[in-house]
Amino acid sequence: AGAADASRADVASAPGADDAATALRADGDGAAAAGPLPDAGLNSAAALKRLGGLESVYLIALRSFIAEAEKLAAQLQTARDNENCSAALPALHTLKGLAGTVGADRLAALSQQAELALKGDAAAWAPLEQVLDACPGVAGDIERLLSGSRPR
């Protein structure tokens, strides 16, 4: 429980977390119709619980997320530009799972909404924009959290 408590404190005190949350809430109009989205930022307590309270595993997941999310965002941009639904769906599904693992609940929900929209209509690209817009904020939240974590 000690590691989980320390991580919650790190996330709560991450500089700029409120700014990122405010920015993401401001652009949530399109997705809000499907139900309220989770707050922006990282839900480290839930992520740590999913990972059995292993802070070291969580830190590895956080470090890996930034590079993987960047690759997935590039794939999603290419898929959108080419209107290639079959390329977008697996990338969205993977991003949804990775975001959920690290506690980026809002990004996971946005990814799920975009995935469901494209499954229902291969021309429904609008929800993908919110996913792409949210990725840099999550990466920034993670970078701030990691910069405040203990040395490796």
PDB file of C-alpha atoms in Angstrom:
ATOM      1  CA  ALA A   1       0.000   0.000   0.000  1.00  0.00           C
ATOM      2  CA  GLY A   2       2.948   2.342   0.606  1.00  0.00           C
ATOM      3  CA  ALA A   3       3.990   2.398  -3.053  1.00  0.00           C
ATOM      4  CA  ALA A   4       0.414   2.980  -4.148  1.00  0.00           C
ATOM      5  CA  ASP A   5       0.034   5.862  -1.697  1.00  0.00           C
ATOM      6  CA  ALA A   6       3.303   7.433  -2.878  1.00  0.00           C
ATOM      7  CA  SER A   7       2.258   7.161  -6.523  1.00  0.00           C
ATOM      8  CA  ARG A   8      -1.120   8.752  -5.842  1.00  0.00           C
ATOM      9  CA  ALA A   9       0.662  11.644  -4.187  1.00  0.00           C
ATOM     10  CA  ASP A  10       3.046  11.989  -7.158  1.00  0.00           C
ATOM     11  CA  VAL A  11       0.153  12.138  -9.612  1.00  0.00           C
ATOM     12  CA  ALA A  12      -1.878  14.543  -7.513  1.00  0.00           C
ATOM     13  CA  SER A  13       1.073  16.890  -7.228  1.00  0.00           C
ATOM     14  CA  ALA A  14       2.306  16.590 -10.822  1.00  0.00           C
ATOM     15  CA  PRO A  15       2.891  20.149 -12.063  1.00  0.00           C
ATOM     16  CA  GLY A  16       0.501  21.178 -14.819  1.00  0.00           C
ATOM     17  CA  ALA A  17      -1.899  18.275 -14.289  1.00  0.00           C
ATOM     18  CA  ASP A  18      -4.783  20.680 -13.670  1.00  0.00           C
ATOM     19  CA  ASP A  19      -3.897  22.664 -16.809  1.00  0.00           C
ATOM     20  CA  ALA A  20      -3.940  19.495 -18.913  1.00  0.00           C
ATOM     21  CA  ALA A  21      -7.252  18.426 -17.381  1.00  0.00           C
ATOM     22  CA  THR A  22      -8.810  21.820 -18.092  1.00  0.00           C
ATOM     23  CA  ALA A  23      -7.595  21.804 -21.698  1.00  0.00           C
ATOM     24  CA  LEU A  24      -8.968  18.332 -22.351  1.00  0.00           C
ATOM     25  CA  ARG A  25     -12.339  19.072 -20.736  1.00  0.00           C
ATOM     26  CA  ALA A  26     -12.733  22.139 -22.958  1.00  0.00           C
ATOM     27  CA  ASP A  27     -12.686  20.069 -26.158  1.00  0.00           C
ATOM     28  CA  GLY A  28     -14.939  17.242 -24.964  1.00  0.00           C
ATOM     29  CA  ASP A  29     -18.233  18.365 -26.509  1.00  0.00           C
ATOM     30  CA  GLY A  30     -18.409  15.762 -29.279  1.00  0.00           C
ATOM     31  CA  ALA A  31     -17.678  12.769 -27.074  1.00  0.00           C
ATOM     32  CA  ALA A  32     -19.779  13.960 -24.152  1.00  0.00           C
ATOM     33  CA  ALA A  33     -22.963  12.939 -25.957  1.00  0.00           C
ATOM     34  CA  ALA A  34     -22.033   9.274 -25.438  1.00  0.00           C
ATOM     35  CA  GLY A  35     -21.811   9.836 -21.683  1.00  0.00           C
ATOM     36  CA  PRO A  36     -19.494  11.650 -19.367  1.00  0.00           C
ATOM     37  CA  LEU A  37     -15.811  11.083 -19.978  1.00  0.00           C
ATOM     38  CA  PRO A  38     -13.379  10.379 -17.167  1.00  0.00           C
ATOM     39  CA  ASP A  39     -11.286  13.315 -16.047  1.00  0.00           C
ATOM     40  CA  ALA A  40      -8.039  14.000 -17.836  1.00  0.00           C
ATOM     41  CA  GLY A  41      -4.822  12.983 -16.162  1.00  0.00           C
ATOM     42  CA  LEU A  42      -3.673   9.679 -14.795  1.00  0.00           C
ATOM     43  CA  ASN A  43      -5.632   7.445 -12.460  1.00  0.00           C
ATOM     44  CA  SER A  44      -2.509   5.908 -10.958  1.00  0.00           C
ATOM     45  CA  ALA A  45      -4.336   4.355  -8.024  1.00  0.00           C
ATOM     46  CA  ALA A  46      -6.508   2.232 -10.346  1.00  0.00           C
ATOM     47  CA  ALA A  47      -3.568   1.422 -12.614  1.00  0.00           C
ATOM     48  CA  LEU A  48      -1.444   0.305  -9.665  1.00  0.00           C
ATOM     49  CA  LYS A  49      -4.308  -1.849  -8.415  1.00  0.00           C
ATOM     50  CA  ARG A  50      -4.571  -3.526 -11.847  1.00  0.00           C
ATOM     51  CA  LEU A  51      -0.813  -4.157 -11.689  1.00  0.00           C
ATOM     52  CA  GLY A  52      -0.988  -5.733  -8.239  1.00  0.00           C
ATOM     53  CA  GLY A  53       0.425  -2.639  -6.537  1.00  0.00           C
ATOM     54  CA  LEU A  54       3.802  -3.118  -8.225  1.00  0.00           C
ATOM     55  CA  GLU A  55       5.122   0.408  -8.622  1.00  0.00           C
ATOM     56  CA  SER A  56       8.191  -0.785 -10.551  1.00  0.00           C
ATOM     57  CA  VAL A  57       5.955  -2.438 -13.162  1.00  0.00           C
ATOM     58  CA  TYR A  58       3.812   0.693 -13.353  1.00  0.00           C
ATOM     59  CA  LEU A  59       6.861   2.868 -13.960  1.00  0.00           C
ATOM     60  CA  ILE A  60       7.993   0.537 -16.763  1.00  0.00           C
ATOM     61  CA  ALA A  61       4.512   0.736 -18.309  1.00  0.00           C
ATOM     62  CA  LEU A  62       4.551   4.527 -18.081  1.00  0.00           C
ATOM     63  CA  ARG A  63       7.965   4.775 -19.743  1.00  0.00           C
ATOM     64  CA  SER A  64       6.885   2.413 -22.530  1.00  0.00           C
ATOM     65  CA  PHE A  65       3.592   4.197 -23.088  1.00  0.00           C
ATOM     66  CA  ILE A  66       5.087   7.426 -24.418  1.00  0.00           C
ATOM     67  CA  ALA A  67       6.954   5.770 -27.311  1.00  0.00           C
ATOM     68  CA  GLU A  68       4.160   3.329 -28.111  1.00  0.00           C
ATOM     69  CA  ALA A  69       1.463   5.997 -28.051  1.00  0.00           C
ATOM     70  CA  GLU A  70       3.538   8.176 -30.366  1.00  0.00           C
ATOM     71  CA  LYS A  71       3.821   5.294 -32.879  1.00  0.00           C
ATOM     72  CA  LEU A  72       0.111   4.531 -32.606  1.00  0.00           C
ATOM     73  CA  ALA A  73      -0.826   8.196 -33.058  1.00  0.00           C
ATOM     74  CA  ALA A  74       1.288   8.307 -36.234  1.00  0.00           C
ATOM     75  CA  GLN A  75      -0.452   5.149 -37.495  1.00  0.00           C
ATOM     76  CA  LEU A  76      -3.837   6.684 -36.697  1.00  0.00           C
ATOM     77  CA  GLN A  77      -2.983   9.908 -38.521  1.00  0.00           C
ATOM     78  CA  THR A  78      -1.906   7.940 -41.584  1.00  0.00           C
ATOM     79  CA  ALA A  79      -5.038   5.792 -41.413  1.00  0.00           C
ATOM     80  CA  ARG A  80      -7.190   8.918 -41.143  1.00  0.00           C
ATOM     81  CA  ASP A  81      -5.388  10.645 -44.014  1.00  0.00           C
ATOM     82  CA  ASN A  82      -5.904   7.554 -46.190  1.00  0.00           C
ATOM     83  CA  GLU A  83      -9.384   6.865 -44.776  1.00  0.00           C
ATOM     84  CA  ASN A  84      -8.155   3.344 -43.986  1.00  0.00           C
ATOM     85  CA  CYS A  85     -10.527   2.025 -41.367  1.00  0.00           C
ATOM     86  CA  SER A  86      -8.882  -1.419 -41.282  1.00  0.00           C
ATOM     87  CA  ALA A  87      -5.582   0.220 -40.244  1.00  0.00           C
ATOM     88  CA  ALA A  88      -7.199   2.514 -37.676  1.00  0.00           C
ATOM     89  CA  LEU A  89      -9.185  -0.099 -35.766  1.00  0.00           C
ATOM     90  CA  PRO A  90      -6.297  -2.232 -34.441  1.00  0.00           C
ATOM     91  CA  ALA A  91      -4.296   0.884 -33.543  1.00  0.00           C
ATOM     92  CA  LEU A  92      -7.273   2.328 -31.652  1.00  0.00           C
ATOM     93  CA  HIS A  93      -7.830  -0.975 -29.857  1.00  0.00           C
ATOM     94  CA  THR A  94      -4.174  -1.155 -28.817  1.00  0.00           C
ATOM     95  CA  LEU A  95      -4.118   2.477 -27.693  1.00  0.00           C
ATOM     96  CA  LYS A  96      -7.294   1.889 -25.678  1.00  0.00           C
ATOM     97  CA  GLY A  97      -5.663  -1.009 -23.839  1.00  0.00           C
ATOM     98  CA  LEU A  98      -2.359   0.773 -23.228  1.00  0.00           C
ATOM     99  CA  ALA A  99      -4.130   3.891 -21.979  1.00  0.00           C
ATOM    100  CA  GLY A 100      -6.206   1.788 -19.601  1.00  0.00           C
ATOM    101  CA  THR A 101      -3.095   0.036 -18.309  1.00  0.00           C
ATOM    102  CA  VAL A 102      -1.368   3.280 -17.325  1.00  0.00           C
ATOM    103  CA  GLY A 103      -4.533   4.888 -15.937  1.00  0.00           C
ATOM    104  CA  ALA A 104      -5.154   7.349 -18.783  1.00  0.00           C
ATOM    105  CA  ASP A 105      -8.875   6.678 -18.446  1.00  0.00           C
ATOM    106  CA  ARG A 106     -10.032   9.605 -20.598  1.00  0.00           C
ATOM    107  CA  LEU A 107      -7.791   8.562 -23.505  1.00  0.00           C
ATOM    108  CA  ALA A 108      -8.984   4.966 -23.126  1.00  0.00           C
ATOM    109  CA  ALA A 109     -12.614   6.120 -23.265  1.00  0.00           C
ATOM    110  CA  LEU A 110     -11.975   8.390 -26.267  1.00  0.00           C
ATOM    111  CA  SER A 111     -10.196   5.535 -28.048  1.00  0.00           C
ATOM    112  CA  GLN A 112     -13.108   3.219 -27.352  1.00  0.00           C
ATOM    113  CA  GLN A 113     -15.592   5.787 -28.669  1.00  0.00           C
ATOM    114  CA  ALA A 114     -13.558   6.271 -31.854  1.00  0.00           C
ATOM    115  CA  GLU A 115     -13.210   2.508 -32.289  1.00  0.00           C
ATOM    116  CA  LEU A 116     -16.953   1.963 -31.904  1.00  0.00           C
ATOM    117  CA  ALA A 117     -17.751   4.864 -34.241  1.00  0.00           C
ATOM    118  CA  LEU A 118     -15.525   3.442 -36.999  1.00  0.00           C
ATOM    119  CA  LYS A 119     -16.905  -0.056 -36.484  1.00  0.00           C
ATOM    120  CA  GLY A 120     -20.402   1.372 -36.955  1.00  0.00           C
ATOM    121  CA  ASP A 121     -19.532   3.629 -39.881  1.00  0.00           C
ATOM    122  CA  ALA A 122     -16.240   3.451 -41.785  1.00  0.00           C
ATOM    123  CA  ALA A 123     -16.607   7.183 -42.570  1.00  0.00           C
ATOM    124  CA  ALA A 124     -16.965   8.263 -38.902  1.00  0.00           C
ATOM    125  CA  TRP A 125     -13.528   9.845 -38.470  1.00  0.00           C
ATOM    126  CA  ALA A 126     -14.518  12.791 -36.248  1.00  0.00           C
ATOM    127  CA  PRO A 127     -14.098  10.965 -32.892  1.00  0.00           C
ATOM    128  CA  LEU A 128     -10.536  10.084 -33.885  1.00  0.00           C
ATOM    129  CA  GLU A 129      -9.619  13.782 -33.740  1.00  0.00           C
ATOM    130  CA  GLN A 130     -10.253  13.840 -29.982  1.00  0.00           C
ATOM    131  CA  VAL A 131      -8.018  10.793 -29.543  1.00  0.00           C
ATOM    132  CA  LEU A 132      -5.211  12.442 -31.478  1.00  0.00           C
ATOM    133  CA  ASP A 133      -5.705  15.693 -29.564  1.00  0.00           C
ATOM    134  CA  ALA A 134      -5.560  13.880 -26.202  1.00  0.00           C
ATOM    135  CA  CYS A 135      -2.361  11.891 -26.828  1.00  0.00           C
ATOM    136  CA  PRO A 136       0.151  14.730 -26.267  1.00  0.00           C
ATOM    137  CA  GLY A 137      -1.535  15.733 -22.994  1.00  0.00           C
ATOM    138  CA  VAL A 138      -1.304  12.197 -21.641  1.00  0.00           C
ATOM    139  CA  ALA A 139       2.346  11.962 -22.682  1.00  0.00           C
ATOM    140  CA  GLY A 140       2.981  15.251 -20.875  1.00  0.00           C
ATOM    141  CA  ASP A 141       1.214  13.996 -17.743  1.00  0.00           C
ATOM    142  CA  ILE A 142       3.370  10.875 -17.798  1.00  0.00           C
ATOM    143  CA  GLU A 143       6.582  12.842 -18.350  1.00  0.00           C
ATOM    144  CA  ARG A 144       5.741  15.091 -15.390  1.00  0.00           C
ATOM    145  CA  LEU A 145       4.962  12.075 -13.217  1.00  0.00           C
ATOM    146  CA  LEU A 146       8.170  10.295 -14.206  1.00  0.00           C
ATOM    147  CA  SER A 147      10.298  13.369 -13.605  1.00  0.00           C
ATOM    148  CA  GLY A 148       9.037  13.355 -10.024  1.00  0.00           C
ATOM    149  CA  SER A 149       9.543   9.629  -9.481  1.00  0.00           C
ATOM    150  CA  ARG A 150      12.507   8.053  -7.761  1.00  0.00           C
ATOM    151  CA  PRO A 151      15.699   7.499  -9.785  1.00  0.00           C
ATOM    152  CA  ARG A 152      15.818   4.265 -11.753  1.00  0.00           C
TER     153      ARG A 152
END
